[in-house]
Tab-separated table of C-alpha atoms and ligand atoms in Angstrom:
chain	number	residue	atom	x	y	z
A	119	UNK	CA	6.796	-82.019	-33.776
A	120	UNK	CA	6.804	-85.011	-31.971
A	121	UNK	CA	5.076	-84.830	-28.262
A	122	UNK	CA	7.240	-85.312	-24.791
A	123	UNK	CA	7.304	-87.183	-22.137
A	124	UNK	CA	4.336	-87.383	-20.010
A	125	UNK	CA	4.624	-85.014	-16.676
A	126	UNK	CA	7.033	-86.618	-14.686
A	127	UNK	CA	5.786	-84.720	-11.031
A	128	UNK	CA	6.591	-81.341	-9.984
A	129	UNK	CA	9.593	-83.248	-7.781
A	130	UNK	CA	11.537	-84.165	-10.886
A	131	UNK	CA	12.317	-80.554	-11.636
A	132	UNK	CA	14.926	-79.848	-9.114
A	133	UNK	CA	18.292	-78.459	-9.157
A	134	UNK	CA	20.906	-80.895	-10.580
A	135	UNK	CA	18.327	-83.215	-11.930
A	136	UNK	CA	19.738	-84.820	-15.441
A	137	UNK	CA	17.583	-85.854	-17.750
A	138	UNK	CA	16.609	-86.378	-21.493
A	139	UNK	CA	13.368	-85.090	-20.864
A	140	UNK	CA	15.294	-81.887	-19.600
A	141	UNK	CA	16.993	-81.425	-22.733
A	142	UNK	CA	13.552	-82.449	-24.672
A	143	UNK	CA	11.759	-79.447	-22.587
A	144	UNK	CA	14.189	-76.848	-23.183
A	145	UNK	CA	14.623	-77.445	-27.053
A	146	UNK	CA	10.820	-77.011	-26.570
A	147	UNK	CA	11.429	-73.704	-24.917
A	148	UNK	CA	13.378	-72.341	-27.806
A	149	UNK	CA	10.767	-73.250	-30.067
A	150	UNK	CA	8.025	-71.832	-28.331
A	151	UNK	CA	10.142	-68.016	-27.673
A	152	UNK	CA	10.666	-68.792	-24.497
A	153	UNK	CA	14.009	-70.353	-23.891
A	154	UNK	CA	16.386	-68.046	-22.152
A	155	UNK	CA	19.452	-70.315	-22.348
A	156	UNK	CA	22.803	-68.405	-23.712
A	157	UNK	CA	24.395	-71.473	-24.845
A	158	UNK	CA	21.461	-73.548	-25.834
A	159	UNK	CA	19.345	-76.359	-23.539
A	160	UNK	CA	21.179	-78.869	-21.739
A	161	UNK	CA	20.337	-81.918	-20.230
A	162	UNK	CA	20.676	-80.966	-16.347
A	163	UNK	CA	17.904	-78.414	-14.873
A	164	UNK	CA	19.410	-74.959	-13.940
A	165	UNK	CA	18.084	-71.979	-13.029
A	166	UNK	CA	18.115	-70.974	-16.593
A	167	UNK	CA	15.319	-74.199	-17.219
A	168	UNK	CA	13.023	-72.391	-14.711
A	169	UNK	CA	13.584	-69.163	-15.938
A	170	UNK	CA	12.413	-70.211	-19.741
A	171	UNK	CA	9.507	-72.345	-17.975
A	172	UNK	CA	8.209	-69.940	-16.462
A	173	UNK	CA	8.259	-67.316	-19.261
A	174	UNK	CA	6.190	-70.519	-20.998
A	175	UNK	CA	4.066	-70.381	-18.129
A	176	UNK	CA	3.360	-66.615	-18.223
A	177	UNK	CA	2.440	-66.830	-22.266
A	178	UNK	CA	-0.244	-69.344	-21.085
A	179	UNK	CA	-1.550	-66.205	-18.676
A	180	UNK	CA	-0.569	-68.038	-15.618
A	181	UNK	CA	0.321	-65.901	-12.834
A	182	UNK	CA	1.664	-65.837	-9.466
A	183	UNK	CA	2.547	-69.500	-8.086
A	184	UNK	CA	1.467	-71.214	-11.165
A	185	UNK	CA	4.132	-69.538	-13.323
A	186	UNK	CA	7.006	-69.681	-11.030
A	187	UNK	CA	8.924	-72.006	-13.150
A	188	UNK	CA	8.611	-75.534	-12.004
A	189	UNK	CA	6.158	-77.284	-14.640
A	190	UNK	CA	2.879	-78.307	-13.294
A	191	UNK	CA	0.538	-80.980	-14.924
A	192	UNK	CA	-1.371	-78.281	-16.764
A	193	UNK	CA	1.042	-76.420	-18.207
A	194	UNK	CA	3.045	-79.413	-19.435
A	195	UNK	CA	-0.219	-81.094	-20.762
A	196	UNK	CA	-0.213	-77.941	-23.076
A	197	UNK	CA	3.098	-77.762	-23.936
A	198	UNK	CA	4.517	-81.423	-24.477
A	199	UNK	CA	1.428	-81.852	-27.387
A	200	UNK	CA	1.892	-79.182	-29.846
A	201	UNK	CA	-1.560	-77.713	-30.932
A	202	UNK	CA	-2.060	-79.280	-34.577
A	203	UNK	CA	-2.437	-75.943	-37.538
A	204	UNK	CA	-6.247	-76.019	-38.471
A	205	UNK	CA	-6.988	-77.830	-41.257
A	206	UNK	CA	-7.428	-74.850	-43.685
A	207	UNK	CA	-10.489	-74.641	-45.181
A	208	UNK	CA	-12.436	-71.001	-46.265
A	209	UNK	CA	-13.960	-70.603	-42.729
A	210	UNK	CA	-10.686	-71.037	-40.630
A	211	UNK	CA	-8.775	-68.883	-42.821
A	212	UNK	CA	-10.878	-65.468	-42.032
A	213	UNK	CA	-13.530	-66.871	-40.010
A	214	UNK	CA	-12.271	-67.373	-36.377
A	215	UNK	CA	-14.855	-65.877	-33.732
A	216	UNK	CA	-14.350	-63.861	-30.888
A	217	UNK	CA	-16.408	-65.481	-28.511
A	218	UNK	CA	-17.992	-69.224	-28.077
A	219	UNK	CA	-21.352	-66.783	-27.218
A	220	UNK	CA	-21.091	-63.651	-29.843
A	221	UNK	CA	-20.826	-60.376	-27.673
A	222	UNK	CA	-20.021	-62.003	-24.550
A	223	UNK	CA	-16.923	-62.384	-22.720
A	224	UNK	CA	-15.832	-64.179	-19.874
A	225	UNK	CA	-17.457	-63.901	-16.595
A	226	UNK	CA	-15.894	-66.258	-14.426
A	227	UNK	CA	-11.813	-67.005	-15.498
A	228	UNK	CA	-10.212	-69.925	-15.744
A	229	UNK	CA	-8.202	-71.734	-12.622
A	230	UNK	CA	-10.202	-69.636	-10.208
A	231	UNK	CA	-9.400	-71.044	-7.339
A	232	UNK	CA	-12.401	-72.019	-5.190
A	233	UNK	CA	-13.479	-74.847	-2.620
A	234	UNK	CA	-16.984	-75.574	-4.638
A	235	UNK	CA	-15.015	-76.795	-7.683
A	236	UNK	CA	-14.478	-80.588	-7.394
A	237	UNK	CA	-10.527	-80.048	-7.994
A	238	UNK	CA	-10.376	-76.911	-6.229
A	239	UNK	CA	-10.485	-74.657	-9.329
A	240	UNK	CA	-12.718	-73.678	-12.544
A	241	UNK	CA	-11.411	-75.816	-15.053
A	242	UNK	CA	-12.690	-73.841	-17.860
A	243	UNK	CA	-13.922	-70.137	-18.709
A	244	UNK	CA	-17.638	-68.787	-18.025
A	245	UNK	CA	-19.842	-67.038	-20.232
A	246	UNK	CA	-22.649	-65.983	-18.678
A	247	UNK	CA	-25.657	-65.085	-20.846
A	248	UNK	CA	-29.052	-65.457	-21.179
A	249	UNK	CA	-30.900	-68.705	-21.796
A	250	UNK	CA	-31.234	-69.374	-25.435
A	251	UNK	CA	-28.070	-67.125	-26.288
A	252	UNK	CA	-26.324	-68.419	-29.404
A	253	UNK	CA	-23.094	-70.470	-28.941
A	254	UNK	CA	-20.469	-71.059	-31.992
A	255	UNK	CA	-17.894	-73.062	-33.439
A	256	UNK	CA	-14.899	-70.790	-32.304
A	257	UNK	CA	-13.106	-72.460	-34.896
A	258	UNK	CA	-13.862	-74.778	-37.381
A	259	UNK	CA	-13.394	-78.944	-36.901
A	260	UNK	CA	-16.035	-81.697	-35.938
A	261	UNK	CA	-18.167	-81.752	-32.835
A	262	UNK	CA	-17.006	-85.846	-31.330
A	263	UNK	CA	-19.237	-86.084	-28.567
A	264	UNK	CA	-22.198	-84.966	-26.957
A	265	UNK	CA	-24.419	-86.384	-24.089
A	266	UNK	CA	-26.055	-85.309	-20.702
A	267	UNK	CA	-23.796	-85.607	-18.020
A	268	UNK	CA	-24.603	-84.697	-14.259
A	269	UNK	CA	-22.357	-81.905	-13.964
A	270	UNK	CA	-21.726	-80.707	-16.625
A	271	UNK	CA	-25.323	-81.091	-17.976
A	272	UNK	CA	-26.009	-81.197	-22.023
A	273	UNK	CA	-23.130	-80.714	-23.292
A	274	UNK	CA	-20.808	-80.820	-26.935
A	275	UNK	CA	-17.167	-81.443	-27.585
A	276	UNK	CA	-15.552	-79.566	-30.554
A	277	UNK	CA	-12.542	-81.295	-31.701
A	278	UNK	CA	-10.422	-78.832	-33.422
A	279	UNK	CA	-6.596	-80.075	-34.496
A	280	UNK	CA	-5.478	-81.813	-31.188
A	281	UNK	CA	-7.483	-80.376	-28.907
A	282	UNK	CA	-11.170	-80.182	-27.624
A	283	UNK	CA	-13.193	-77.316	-26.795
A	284	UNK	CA	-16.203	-78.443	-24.305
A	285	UNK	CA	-19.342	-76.298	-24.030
A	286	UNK	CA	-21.231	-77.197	-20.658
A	287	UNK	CA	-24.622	-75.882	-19.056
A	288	UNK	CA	-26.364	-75.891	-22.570
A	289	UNK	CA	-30.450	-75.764	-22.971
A	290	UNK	CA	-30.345	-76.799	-26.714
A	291	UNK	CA	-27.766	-78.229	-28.903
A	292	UNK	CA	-28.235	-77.570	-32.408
A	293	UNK	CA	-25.478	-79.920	-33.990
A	294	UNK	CA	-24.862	-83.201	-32.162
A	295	UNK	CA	-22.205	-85.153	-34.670
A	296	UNK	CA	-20.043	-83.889	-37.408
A	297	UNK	CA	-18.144	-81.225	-39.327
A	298	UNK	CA	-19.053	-77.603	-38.398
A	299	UNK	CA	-17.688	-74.056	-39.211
A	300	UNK	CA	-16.012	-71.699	-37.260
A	301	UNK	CA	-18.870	-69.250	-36.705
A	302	UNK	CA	-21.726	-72.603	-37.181
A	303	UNK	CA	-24.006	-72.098	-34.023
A	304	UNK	CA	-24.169	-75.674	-32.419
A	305	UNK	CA	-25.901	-75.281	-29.381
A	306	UNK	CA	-27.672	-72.610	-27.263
A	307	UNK	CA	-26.951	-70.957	-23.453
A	308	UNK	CA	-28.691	-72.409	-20.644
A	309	UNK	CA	-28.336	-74.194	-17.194
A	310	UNK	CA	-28.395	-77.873	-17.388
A	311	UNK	CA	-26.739	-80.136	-15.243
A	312	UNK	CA	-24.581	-78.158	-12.011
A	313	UNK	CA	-24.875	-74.755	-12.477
A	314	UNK	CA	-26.489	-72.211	-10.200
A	315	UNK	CA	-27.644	-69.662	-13.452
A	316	UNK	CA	-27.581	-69.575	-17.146
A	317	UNK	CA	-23.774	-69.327	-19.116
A	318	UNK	CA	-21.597	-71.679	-21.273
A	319	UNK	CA	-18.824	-73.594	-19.134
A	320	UNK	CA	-16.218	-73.763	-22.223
A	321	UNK	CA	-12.919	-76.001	-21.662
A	322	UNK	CA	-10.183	-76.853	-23.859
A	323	UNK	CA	-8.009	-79.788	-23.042
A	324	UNK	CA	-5.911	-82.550	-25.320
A	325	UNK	CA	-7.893	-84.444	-27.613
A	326	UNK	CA	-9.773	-87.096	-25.471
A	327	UNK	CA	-8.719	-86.033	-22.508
A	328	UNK	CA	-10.346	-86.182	-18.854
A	329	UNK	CA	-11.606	-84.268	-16.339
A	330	UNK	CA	-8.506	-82.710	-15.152
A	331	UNK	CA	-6.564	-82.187	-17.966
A	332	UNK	CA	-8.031	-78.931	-18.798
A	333	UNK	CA	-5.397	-76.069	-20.573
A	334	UNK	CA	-6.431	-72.660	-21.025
A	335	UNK	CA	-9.079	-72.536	-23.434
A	336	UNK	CA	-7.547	-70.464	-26.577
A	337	UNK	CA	-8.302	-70.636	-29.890
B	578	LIG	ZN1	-17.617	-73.032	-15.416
């Protein structure tokens, strides 16, 4: 599958707005489960468009105002670039982990809202654990780039299919360039760069993609 259009702006989507990009989204829709047209996508936006959107919104875990329909940046971002199948290789075929730091979950969600975050929410998930705590491949692919960055401290970027998985904050990282495993450790837990205690800021977002363009970080 071919990607869409870049986001056009939360004004495009209004009622009686025609577009090819409208018909584009909603064959999309279909593909994805969500479409809830009776008589297939067309190319003017209805109440029907929103209706599938937002069902696309809510599979992303988006609640509230961010799933009310009317495509945001985000949720686009993650839906116009389909998420490339794994390449499959021994590991990704039984080996997908759990968690980026084994027996942790998340301790601090993604898109909390908040006024210390530089765009006004947490662009990734939190795991907070101990310094020196293990973190893994969550699936397996090639780590593109690490570096030391103010914020975001040492850090590693996973590239897995068409996306990247960023872990933040680290103390140590164990792999720096490279194929890895799902399940490889590759760096270790710690509090490097902005960060007020010890836990792994993991992001996803498109391949070589900015600050900003964050998605919900699945796997
Ligand atoms: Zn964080």
């Amino acid at each position: 599958m071919s990607a869409l259009a870049p986001f056009p702006g939360t004004a495009f989507f209004h009622k009686g707005q025609r577009s090819p990009v409208i018909s584009a989204m909603g064959k999309r829709l279909v593909a994805e489960g969500c479409g809830k047209y009776r008589e297939g996508p067309g190319p003017v936006w209805t109440e029907v468009d929103q209706q599938s959107y937002a069902a696309w919104q809510r599979k992303l875990k988006f609640a509230g105002a961010d799933a009310n329909g009317i495509p945001g940046k985000t949720s686009w971002d993650r839906f116009r670039v389909p998420k490339a199948p794994a390449a499959p290789t021994p590991a990704a075929s039984g080996g997908r982990v759990a968690s980026p730091v084994p027996g942790k979950g998340v301790t601090t969600a993604y898109r909390k809202k908040g006024p210390h975050w530089s765009l006004g929410y947490h662009t990734g998930a939190d795991y907070a654990a101990p310094k020196g705590a293990p973190c893994v491949a969550v699936r397996s692919g090639s780590i593109v780039r690490s570096g030391n960055d103010g914020s975001f401290g040492l850090f590693l970027v996973l590239r897995v299919g068409g996306f990247d998985f960023w872990y933040c904050h680290l103390s140590e990282r164990t792999v720096t360039r490279g194929s890895v495993k799902a399940g490889d450790k590759i760096g270790e837990v710690g509090s490097t760069g902005n960060a007020t205690g010890p836990h792994l800021h993991f992001e996803e977002r498109p391949a070589g993609g900015g600050f900003g363009s964050d998605v919900n970080p699945t796997w």
